[in-house]
Amino acid sequence: MMIAPKPSVSTLKPYVPDEHQCAIKLDANEAKPFLFPQGLQFADMPLHRYPDPGTDALKKSIAAQYGVNPGNIMTGNGSSALIELVIKTFVAPGEVVISFKPSFAMFGIYSRIHGADFSEVDSEADFSFDLDKMITAVRSKRAKLVILCSPNNPTGYLIPKAELVRFLQSVDALVLVDEAYMEFADQGETLIHEIGTYTNLIVTRTFSKAFGLAGIRLGYLFANPSLVDMLGRVQEPYHLNTITQVIGCMAMSRMAEVKTYTASVRRLRQEVMVRLRDLGIKTYPSSGNFIWFETEQKDLYQKLIAKDILIRAFGGQDTCYFRVTIGDEQENNAFINALKEILS
Ligand SMILES: *Cc1c(COP(=O)(O)O)cnc(C)c1O
């Protein structure tokens, strides 16, 4: 007997990570391994016990780092799990979740799984976001939740903070700002410190990108304590394993290394940007650890795989948009040199 899934799942397209095995992997915006946990002993961890359900030590170290209260924080198994938790907690079936296009695929996938009506506003021709268009759409569709990714994946576009503040003042909906890449942007653009002023604001962050710890699955969010309390009602007990909690505390205490790392990525991003432009490739400004570019070379993705280099292609078979993660100097050189060969 075949059991059918619920209707919202039967038509769902899953998120499929690219499993090509290439020597140079520039497809998933991962970092270099620089925060290697030193001196961690499994024997020191009470792994026979359930983990701390409140993740209190971790929340305390995050709170101290960002100058907020532990009651403003929620932790999760990656920020993806927190984005899903927000949808689960606040969006009833049939209510509208809205985002820009293109953006992170999981926004739509989670919305549909939970029966929401997922809607998108197109980016401008230069892949910037027109927030006035979003305000109009939020009002006309009576959206319950707006998800804004800044810096945006895959385009690298950063929404200026002043525009986001104006947006928050203009809508009644819940607003989630996904700041997975904010550590790679100019300073002073984060919305974290606006959570006291705007009680409809949630800001998500992750250890997967700037901290180089995608493998531990750890994300966190900032919001007004009443929003955090509501999320706590829905989150499963013991949501974060002990090993992840310990490594998260360790990483928070090593912010200086994170800043050194993100500064080096910013420098390398500028280098790769200039070299792509020198090759006549159309690039877009990026505040992330990746670059969004456009070329008529439609089979670029396959040709790079043949040279053992993996990037992301967007839009299906005859796409001309690509996203490349900023690697280390050697990886970037290999990518640019391969590109030169393919284009000549
Ligand atoms: C990588 C990424 C995340 C992080 O996901 P994790 O679950 O924390 O690994 C969240 N949002 C966007 C836009 C991303 O690109």
mmCIF file of C-alpha atoms and ligand atoms in Angstrom:
data_model
loop_
_atom_site.group_PDB
_atom_site.id
_atom_site.type_symbol
_atom_site.label_atom_id
_atom_site.label_comp_id
_atom_site.label_asym_id
_atom_site.label_seq_id
_atom_site.Cartn_x
_atom_site.Cartn_y
_atom_site.Cartn_z
ATOM 1 C CA MET A 1 0.000 0.000 0.000
ATOM 2 C CA MET A 2 1.340 3.424 -0.980
ATOM 3 C CA ILE A 3 0.758 6.074 1.648
ATOM 4 C CA ALA A 4 0.510 9.524 0.096
ATOM 5 C CA PRO A 5 2.173 12.456 1.855
ATOM 6 C CA LYS A 6 0.084 15.483 2.772
ATOM 7 C CA PRO A 7 -0.750 17.652 -0.288
ATOM 8 C CA SER A 8 1.821 20.363 0.519
ATOM 9 C CA VAL A 9 4.577 17.722 0.474
ATOM 10 C CA SER A 10 3.469 15.747 -2.589
ATOM 11 C CA THR A 11 4.515 18.551 -4.971
ATOM 12 C CA LEU A 12 7.573 19.617 -2.987
ATOM 13 C CA LYS A 13 10.953 19.832 -4.729
ATOM 14 C CA PRO A 14 13.619 18.812 -2.201
ATOM 15 C CA TYR A 15 16.796 20.773 -1.562
ATOM 16 C CA VAL A 16 19.458 18.605 -3.196
ATOM 17 C CA PRO A 17 23.073 19.372 -2.255
ATOM 18 C CA ASP A 18 25.508 18.943 -5.166
ATOM 19 C CA GLU A 19 27.373 15.677 -4.546
ATOM 20 C CA HIS A 20 29.977 15.987 -7.296
ATOM 21 C CA GLN A 21 33.357 15.138 -5.784
ATOM 22 C CA CYS A 22 35.747 17.834 -6.975
ATOM 23 C CA ALA A 23 39.167 18.639 -5.552
ATOM 24 C CA ILE A 24 38.255 22.321 -5.427
ATOM 25 C CA LYS A 25 34.892 22.800 -3.776
ATOM 26 C CA LEU A 26 33.527 26.327 -4.224
ATOM 27 C CA ASP A 27 29.806 25.559 -4.315
ATOM 28 C CA ALA A 28 28.476 25.709 -0.742
ATOM 29 C CA ASN A 29 29.913 28.902 0.802
ATOM 30 C CA GLU A 30 31.805 26.912 3.404
ATOM 31 C CA ALA A 31 34.858 28.364 5.135
ATOM 32 C CA LYS A 32 38.392 27.109 5.530
ATOM 33 C CA PRO A 33 39.017 25.130 8.748
ATOM 34 C CA PHE A 34 40.618 27.816 10.926
ATOM 35 C CA LEU A 35 38.738 27.440 14.234
ATOM 36 C CA PHE A 36 39.842 23.907 14.902
ATOM 37 C CA PRO A 37 38.647 23.026 18.426
ATOM 38 C CA GLN A 38 41.821 22.617 20.441
ATOM 39 C CA GLY A 39 41.946 20.674 23.681
ATOM 40 C CA LEU A 40 38.371 19.411 23.553
ATOM 41 C CA GLN A 41 38.079 16.070 25.324
ATOM 42 C CA PHE A 42 35.038 13.918 24.782
ATOM 43 C CA ALA A 43 35.817 12.313 28.137
ATOM 44 C CA ASP A 44 35.117 15.687 29.812
ATOM 45 C CA MET A 45 31.617 15.839 28.361
ATOM 46 C CA PRO A 46 28.716 14.118 30.144
ATOM 47 C CA LEU A 47 27.566 12.343 27.002
ATOM 48 C CA HIS A 48 25.521 9.793 28.985
ATOM 49 C CA ARG A 49 23.255 12.682 30.064
ATOM 50 C CA TYR A 50 20.787 14.599 27.946
ATOM 51 C CA PRO A 51 22.195 17.955 26.879
ATOM 52 C CA ASP A 52 21.330 21.199 28.680
ATOM 53 C CA PRO A 53 17.796 21.849 27.331
ATOM 54 C CA GLY A 54 18.131 25.609 27.691
ATOM 55 C CA THR A 55 21.621 25.749 26.138
ATOM 56 C CA ASP A 56 22.303 28.302 28.895
ATOM 57 C CA ALA A 57 26.105 28.485 28.754
ATOM 58 C CA LEU A 58 26.007 28.947 24.997
ATOM 59 C CA LYS A 59 23.311 31.639 25.183
ATOM 60 C CA LYS A 60 25.345 33.443 27.827
ATOM 61 C CA SER A 61 28.478 33.489 25.700
ATOM 62 C CA ILE A 62 26.542 34.668 22.619
ATOM 63 C CA ALA A 63 24.754 37.352 24.691
ATOM 64 C CA ALA A 64 28.044 38.661 26.072
ATOM 65 C CA GLN A 65 29.580 38.779 22.612
ATOM 66 C CA TYR A 66 26.731 40.792 21.050
ATOM 67 C CA GLY A 67 25.722 42.903 24.051
ATOM 68 C CA VAL A 68 22.186 41.529 24.436
ATOM 69 C CA ASN A 69 20.467 39.441 27.136
ATOM 70 C CA PRO A 70 20.362 35.627 27.071
ATOM 71 C CA GLY A 71 16.559 36.013 26.986
ATOM 72 C CA ASN A 72 16.918 37.597 23.528
ATOM 73 C CA ILE A 73 18.494 34.432 22.122
ATOM 74 C CA MET A 74 17.377 31.082 20.780
ATOM 75 C CA THR A 75 19.764 28.396 19.540
ATOM 76 C CA GLY A 76 19.082 25.740 16.916
ATOM 77 C CA ASN A 77 20.469 22.915 14.797
ATOM 78 C CA GLY A 78 21.727 25.311 12.155
ATOM 79 C CA SER A 79 19.933 28.558 11.387
ATOM 80 C CA SER A 80 17.854 26.581 8.875
ATOM 81 C CA ALA A 81 16.179 24.800 11.789
ATOM 82 C CA LEU A 82 15.484 28.175 13.411
ATOM 83 C CA ILE A 83 13.919 29.543 10.228
ATOM 84 C CA GLU A 84 11.658 26.477 10.186
ATOM 85 C CA LEU A 85 10.894 26.984 13.894
ATOM 86 C CA VAL A 86 9.764 30.554 13.197
ATOM 87 C CA ILE A 87 7.429 29.324 10.436
ATOM 88 C CA LYS A 88 6.110 26.494 12.642
ATOM 89 C CA THR A 89 5.456 28.859 15.521
ATOM 90 C CA PHE A 90 3.910 31.844 13.768
ATOM 91 C CA VAL A 91 2.503 30.831 10.378
ATOM 92 C CA ALA A 92 -0.771 28.914 10.170
ATOM 93 C CA PRO A 93 -1.656 26.881 7.044
ATOM 94 C CA GLY A 94 -2.836 29.245 4.301
ATOM 95 C CA GLU A 95 -1.113 32.314 5.743
ATOM 96 C CA VAL A 96 1.365 34.132 3.501
ATOM 97 C CA VAL A 97 5.147 34.008 3.789
ATOM 98 C CA ILE A 98 6.918 36.387 1.432
ATOM 99 C CA SER A 99 10.506 36.797 0.307
ATOM 100 C CA PHE A 100 12.570 38.184 -2.557
ATOM 101 C CA LYS A 101 13.618 36.129 -5.595
ATOM 102 C CA PRO A 102 16.262 34.803 -6.003
ATOM 103 C CA SER A 103 17.078 34.000 -2.404
ATOM 104 C CA PHE A 104 17.753 31.003 -0.130
ATOM 105 C CA ALA A 105 15.717 28.005 -1.370
ATOM 106 C CA MET A 106 14.876 26.770 2.126
ATOM 107 C CA PHE A 107 12.536 29.720 2.772
ATOM 108 C CA GLY A 108 10.069 28.366 0.227
ATOM 109 C CA ILE A 109 10.608 24.715 1.110
ATOM 110 C CA TYR A 110 9.863 25.186 4.832
ATOM 111 C CA SER A 111 6.919 27.451 4.077
ATOM 112 C CA ARG A 112 5.334 24.865 1.801
ATOM 113 C CA ILE A 113 5.986 21.961 4.197
ATOM 114 C CA HIS A 114 4.009 23.840 6.828
ATOM 115 C CA GLY A 115 1.165 24.659 4.445
ATOM 116 C CA ALA A 116 1.926 28.354 4.079
ATOM 117 C CA ASP A 117 1.234 30.285 0.889
ATOM 118 C CA PHE A 118 4.770 31.208 -0.256
ATOM 119 C CA SER A 119 5.057 34.326 -2.376
ATOM 120 C CA GLU A 120 8.041 36.086 -3.980
ATOM 121 C CA VAL A 121 8.901 39.613 -5.114
ATOM 122 C CA ASP A 122 11.410 39.804 -7.981
ATOM 123 C CA SER A 123 14.785 41.469 -7.455
ATOM 124 C CA GLU A 124 15.671 44.443 -9.651
ATOM 125 C CA ALA A 125 17.722 43.970 -12.852
ATOM 126 C CA ASP A 126 20.940 44.536 -10.847
ATOM 127 C CA PHE A 127 19.738 42.070 -8.161
ATOM 128 C CA SER A 128 19.162 44.775 -5.577
ATOM 129 C CA PHE A 129 15.906 44.700 -3.572
ATOM 130 C CA ASP A 130 13.229 47.375 -3.878
ATOM 131 C CA LEU A 131 11.759 47.445 -0.366
ATOM 132 C CA ASP A 132 8.904 49.691 -1.473
ATOM 133 C CA LYS A 133 7.752 46.883 -3.753
ATOM 134 C CA MET A 134 7.970 44.547 -0.763
ATOM 135 C CA ILE A 135 5.940 46.922 1.432
ATOM 136 C CA THR A 136 3.222 47.021 -1.236
ATOM 137 C CA ALA A 137 3.237 43.223 -1.576
ATOM 138 C CA VAL A 138 3.161 42.641 2.195
ATOM 139 C CA ARG A 139 0.123 44.912 2.510
ATOM 140 C CA SER A 140 -1.801 43.614 -0.505
ATOM 141 C CA LYS A 141 -1.209 39.960 0.404
ATOM 142 C CA ARG A 142 -1.578 40.546 4.152
ATOM 143 C CA ALA A 143 1.638 38.581 4.676
ATOM 144 C CA LYS A 144 2.208 37.077 8.125
ATOM 145 C CA LEU A 145 5.963 36.636 7.763
ATOM 146 C CA VAL A 146 8.544 38.420 5.608
ATOM 147 C CA ILE A 147 11.943 36.723 5.193
ATOM 148 C CA LEU A 148 14.749 39.014 4.037
ATOM 149 C CA CYS A 149 18.190 37.565 3.446
ATOM 150 C CA SER A 150 20.938 40.181 3.852
ATOM 151 C CA PRO A 151 23.596 39.770 2.554
ATOM 152 C CA ASN A 152 21.479 37.777 0.125
ATOM 153 C CA ASN A 153 22.344 34.251 -0.955
ATOM 154 C CA PRO A 154 23.001 33.770 -3.895
ATOM 155 C CA THR A 155 23.468 37.364 -5.121
ATOM 156 C CA GLY A 156 25.503 38.979 -2.319
ATOM 157 C CA TYR A 157 23.218 42.034 -2.148
ATOM 158 C CA LEU A 158 23.208 43.804 1.228
ATOM 159 C CA ILE A 159 20.081 45.706 2.275
ATOM 160 C CA PRO A 160 21.256 49.043 3.771
ATOM 161 C CA LYS A 161 20.321 49.185 7.443
ATOM 162 C CA ALA A 162 18.465 52.502 7.069
ATOM 163 C CA GLU A 163 16.182 50.903 4.454
ATOM 164 C CA LEU A 164 15.479 47.932 6.687
ATOM 165 C CA VAL A 165 14.596 50.215 9.588
ATOM 166 C CA ARG A 166 12.188 52.120 7.360
ATOM 167 C CA PHE A 167 10.725 48.781 6.253
ATOM 168 C CA LEU A 168 10.215 47.675 9.874
ATOM 169 C CA GLN A 169 8.366 50.921 10.540
ATOM 170 C CA SER A 170 6.108 50.341 7.535
ATOM 171 C CA VAL A 171 4.757 46.806 7.993
ATOM 172 C CA ASP A 172 2.767 44.923 10.636
ATOM 173 C CA ALA A 173 4.086 41.491 9.664
ATOM 174 C CA LEU A 174 6.736 39.499 11.474
ATOM 175 C CA VAL A 175 10.112 40.209 9.799
ATOM 176 C CA LEU A 176 12.911 37.648 9.810
ATOM 177 C CA VAL A 177 16.288 38.952 8.632
ATOM 178 C CA ASP A 178 18.635 36.093 7.732
ATOM 179 C CA GLU A 179 22.166 37.384 8.426
ATOM 180 C CA ALA A 180 24.013 34.124 7.649
ATOM 181 C CA TYR A 181 26.719 36.141 5.837
ATOM 182 C CA MET A 182 26.698 39.416 7.797
ATOM 183 C CA GLU A 183 30.229 38.847 9.183
ATOM 184 C CA PHE A 184 31.548 39.312 5.612
ATOM 185 C CA ALA A 185 29.777 42.677 5.129
ATOM 186 C CA ASP A 186 30.802 46.187 6.133
ATOM 187 C CA GLN A 187 30.426 46.833 9.840
ATOM 188 C CA GLY A 188 27.356 48.541 11.257
ATOM 189 C CA GLU A 189 24.792 46.984 8.925
ATOM 190 C CA THR A 190 23.435 44.325 11.286
ATOM 191 C CA LEU A 191 19.885 44.567 12.630
ATOM 192 C CA ILE A 192 20.699 42.714 15.864
ATOM 193 C CA HIS A 193 20.603 45.870 17.941
ATOM 194 C CA GLU A 194 17.141 46.845 16.680
ATOM 195 C CA ILE A 195 15.370 43.938 18.420
ATOM 196 C CA GLY A 196 14.641 46.157 21.436
ATOM 197 C CA THR A 197 12.913 48.744 19.260
ATOM 198 C CA TYR A 198 11.027 46.459 16.854
ATOM 199 C CA THR A 199 9.116 43.683 18.587
ATOM 200 C CA ASN A 200 8.276 42.120 15.196
ATOM 201 C CA LEU A 201 11.950 41.566 14.276
ATOM 202 C CA ILE A 202 13.919 38.305 14.327
ATOM 203 C CA VAL A 203 17.574 38.153 13.208
ATOM 204 C CA THR A 204 19.172 34.765 12.468
ATOM 205 C CA ARG A 205 22.899 33.953 12.427
ATOM 206 C CA THR A 206 24.929 30.780 11.886
ATOM 207 C CA PHE A 207 28.230 29.123 12.761
ATOM 208 C CA SER A 208 28.282 27.526 9.295
ATOM 209 C CA LYS A 209 29.908 30.336 7.311
ATOM 210 C CA ALA A 210 32.179 32.880 9.052
ATOM 211 C CA PHE A 211 33.025 30.487 11.916
ATOM 212 C CA GLY A 212 33.904 27.642 9.580
ATOM 213 C CA LEU A 213 31.799 25.163 11.566
ATOM 214 C CA ALA A 214 29.111 23.970 9.129
ATOM 215 C CA GLY A 215 29.630 20.418 10.388
ATOM 216 C CA ILE A 216 28.454 21.056 13.959
ATOM 217 C CA ARG A 217 25.028 22.384 12.821
ATOM 218 C CA LEU A 218 24.625 25.445 15.014
ATOM 219 C CA GLY A 219 22.569 28.577 14.470
ATOM 220 C CA TYR A 220 21.184 31.283 16.742
ATOM 221 C CA LEU A 221 18.643 34.060 16.591
ATOM 222 C CA PHE A 222 17.994 37.380 18.285
ATOM 223 C CA ALA A 223 14.522 38.677 19.107
ATOM 224 C CA ASN A 224 12.326 40.275 21.723
ATOM 225 C CA PRO A 225 11.939 37.937 24.772
ATOM 226 C CA SER A 226 8.220 37.441 24.142
ATOM 227 C CA LEU A 227 8.956 36.117 20.631
ATOM 228 C CA VAL A 228 11.700 33.907 22.060
ATOM 229 C CA ASP A 229 9.240 32.504 24.632
ATOM 230 C CA MET A 230 6.739 31.607 21.904
ATOM 231 C CA LEU A 231 9.455 29.864 19.886
ATOM 232 C CA GLY A 232 10.433 27.946 23.038
ATOM 233 C CA ARG A 233 6.948 26.435 23.253
ATOM 234 C CA VAL A 234 7.381 24.820 19.847
ATOM 235 C CA GLN A 235 11.052 23.820 19.871
ATOM 236 C CA GLU A 236 11.683 20.165 20.659
ATOM 237 C CA PRO A 237 13.294 19.426 24.044
ATOM 238 C CA TYR A 238 17.043 18.776 24.003
ATOM 239 C CA HIS A 239 17.287 20.341 20.571
ATOM 240 C CA LEU A 240 21.057 20.844 20.628
ATOM 241 C CA ASN A 241 23.536 18.076 21.378
ATOM 242 C CA THR A 242 26.201 18.515 24.055
ATOM 243 C CA ILE A 243 29.172 18.420 21.662
ATOM 244 C CA THR A 244 27.723 21.238 19.573
ATOM 245 C CA GLN A 245 27.007 23.317 22.686
ATOM 246 C CA VAL A 246 30.594 22.924 23.913
ATOM 247 C CA ILE A 247 32.133 23.774 20.533
ATOM 248 C CA GLY A 248 29.775 26.751 20.160
ATOM 249 C CA CYS A 249 30.978 28.251 23.471
ATOM 250 C CA MET A 250 34.575 27.677 22.411
ATOM 251 C CA ALA A 251 33.998 29.414 19.076
ATOM 252 C CA MET A 252 32.296 32.430 20.685
ATOM 253 C CA SER A 253 35.385 32.969 22.836
ATOM 254 C CA ARG A 254 37.575 33.143 19.730
ATOM 255 C CA MET A 255 35.933 36.032 17.901
ATOM 256 C CA ALA A 256 39.288 37.666 17.142
ATOM 257 C CA GLU A 257 40.196 34.707 14.916
ATOM 258 C CA VAL A 258 36.808 34.910 13.204
ATOM 259 C CA LYS A 259 37.408 38.602 12.465
ATOM 260 C CA THR A 260 40.865 37.894 11.044
ATOM 261 C CA TYR A 261 39.379 35.189 8.867
ATOM 262 C CA THR A 262 36.481 37.300 7.558
ATOM 263 C CA ALA A 263 38.861 40.192 6.818
ATOM 264 C CA SER A 264 40.992 37.845 4.699
ATOM 265 C CA VAL A 265 37.904 36.610 2.832
ATOM 266 C CA ARG A 266 36.879 40.206 2.097
ATOM 267 C CA ARG A 267 40.330 40.902 0.675
ATOM 268 C CA LEU A 268 40.268 37.757 -1.464
ATOM 269 C CA ARG A 269 36.709 38.559 -2.601
ATOM 270 C CA GLN A 270 37.901 41.901 -3.945
ATOM 271 C CA GLU A 271 40.791 40.189 -5.752
ATOM 272 C CA VAL A 272 38.542 37.585 -7.380
ATOM 273 C CA MET A 273 36.036 40.310 -8.303
ATOM 274 C CA VAL A 274 38.702 42.325 -10.121
ATOM 275 C CA ARG A 275 40.055 39.273 -11.912
ATOM 276 C CA LEU A 276 36.578 38.216 -13.063
ATOM 277 C CA ARG A 277 35.989 41.720 -14.435
ATOM 278 C CA ASP A 278 39.360 41.639 -16.178
ATOM 279 C CA LEU A 279 38.126 38.519 -17.967
ATOM 280 C CA GLY A 280 35.120 40.498 -19.183
ATOM 281 C CA ILE A 281 32.690 38.703 -16.872
ATOM 282 C CA LYS A 282 29.742 40.608 -15.455
ATOM 283 C CA THR A 283 29.890 40.517 -11.654
ATOM 284 C CA TYR A 284 27.627 41.970 -8.982
ATOM 285 C CA PRO A 285 28.776 43.642 -5.754
ATOM 286 C CA SER A 286 28.891 41.096 -2.919
ATOM 287 C CA SER A 287 28.804 41.368 0.853
ATOM 288 C CA GLY A 288 29.055 37.581 1.301
ATOM 289 C CA ASN A 289 31.862 35.026 1.021
ATOM 290 C CA PHE A 290 30.889 34.359 -2.596
ATOM 291 C CA ILE A 291 30.402 36.172 -5.904
ATOM 292 C CA TRP A 292 27.368 36.104 -8.204
ATOM 293 C CA PHE A 293 28.319 36.459 -11.848
ATOM 294 C CA GLU A 294 26.897 36.204 -15.315
ATOM 295 C CA THR A 295 28.418 34.869 -18.519
ATOM 296 C CA GLU A 296 27.223 33.659 -21.886
ATOM 297 C CA GLN A 297 29.252 30.471 -21.327
ATOM 298 C CA LYS A 298 26.198 28.365 -20.503
ATOM 299 C CA ASP A 299 28.044 25.086 -19.933
ATOM 300 C CA LEU A 300 30.580 26.688 -17.617
ATOM 301 C CA TYR A 301 29.464 24.553 -14.675
ATOM 302 C CA GLN A 302 30.185 21.264 -16.497
ATOM 303 C CA LYS A 303 33.430 22.542 -17.999
ATOM 304 C CA LEU A 304 34.693 23.496 -14.549
ATOM 305 C CA ILE A 305 33.758 20.077 -13.167
ATOM 306 C CA ALA A 306 35.896 18.559 -15.925
ATOM 307 C CA LYS A 307 38.733 20.598 -14.402
ATOM 308 C CA ASP A 308 37.871 19.333 -10.901
ATOM 309 C CA ILE A 309 36.277 22.597 -9.740
ATOM 310 C CA LEU A 310 32.728 22.757 -8.357
ATOM 311 C CA ILE A 311 30.644 25.969 -8.322
ATOM 312 C CA ARG A 312 26.865 26.585 -8.264
ATOM 313 C CA ALA A 313 24.840 27.198 -11.414
ATOM 314 C CA PHE A 314 21.393 28.797 -11.200
ATOM 315 C CA GLY A 315 18.321 28.500 -13.353
ATOM 316 C CA GLY A 316 18.620 25.003 -14.800
ATOM 317 C CA GLN A 317 20.178 23.691 -18.006
ATOM 318 C CA ASP A 318 20.874 26.822 -20.013
ATOM 319 C CA THR A 319 21.665 29.068 -17.090
ATOM 320 C CA CYS A 320 24.074 31.946 -17.345
ATOM 321 C CA TYR A 321 24.184 32.886 -13.642
ATOM 322 C CA PHE A 322 26.675 31.345 -11.301
ATOM 323 C CA ARG A 323 27.770 31.618 -7.664
ATOM 324 C CA VAL A 324 31.342 30.896 -6.667
ATOM 325 C CA THR A 325 32.497 30.669 -3.062
ATOM 326 C CA ILE A 326 35.662 32.583 -2.204
ATOM 327 C CA GLY A 327 38.286 29.932 -1.480
ATOM 328 C CA ASP A 328 41.874 30.268 -0.340
ATOM 329 C CA GLU A 329 44.445 31.868 -2.640
ATOM 330 C CA GLN A 330 45.345 28.616 -4.393
ATOM 331 C CA GLU A 331 41.726 27.649 -4.987
ATOM 332 C CA ASN A 332 40.871 31.095 -6.337
ATOM 333 C CA ASN A 333 43.889 30.975 -8.672
ATOM 334 C CA ALA A 334 42.860 27.549 -9.927
ATOM 335 C CA PHE A 335 39.311 28.801 -10.533
ATOM 336 C CA ILE A 336 40.404 31.942 -12.393
ATOM 337 C CA ASN A 337 42.972 30.045 -14.488
ATOM 338 C CA ALA A 338 40.407 27.385 -15.410
ATOM 339 C CA LEU A 339 37.976 30.124 -16.374
ATOM 340 C CA LYS A 340 40.610 31.759 -18.578
ATOM 341 C CA GLU A 341 41.181 28.470 -20.410
ATOM 342 C CA ILE A 342 37.467 27.851 -20.875
ATOM 343 C CA LEU A 343 36.799 31.363 -22.190
ATOM 344 C CA SER A 344 39.752 31.474 -24.603
HETATM 345 C C1 LIG B 1 24.162 28.797 4.629
HETATM 346 C C2 LIG B 1 22.924 29.570 4.911
HETATM 347 C C3 LIG B 1 22.274 29.448 6.125
HETATM 348 C C4 LIG B 1 22.861 28.627 7.204
HETATM 349 O O1 LIG B 1 22.296 27.436 7.346
HETATM 350 P P1 LIG B 1 22.743 26.541 8.585
HETATM 351 O O2 LIG B 1 21.535 25.725 8.751
HETATM 352 O O3 LIG B 1 22.989 27.453 9.742
HETATM 353 O O4 LIG B 1 23.947 25.798 8.160
HETATM 354 C C5 LIG B 1 21.139 30.194 6.382
HETATM 355 N N1 LIG B 1 20.694 31.067 5.470
HETATM 356 C C6 LIG B 1 21.318 31.248 4.306
HETATM 357 C C7 LIG B 1 20.825 32.262 3.368
HETATM 358 C C8 LIG B 1 22.433 30.495 3.991
HETATM 359 O O5 LIG B 1 23.036 30.652 2.811
#
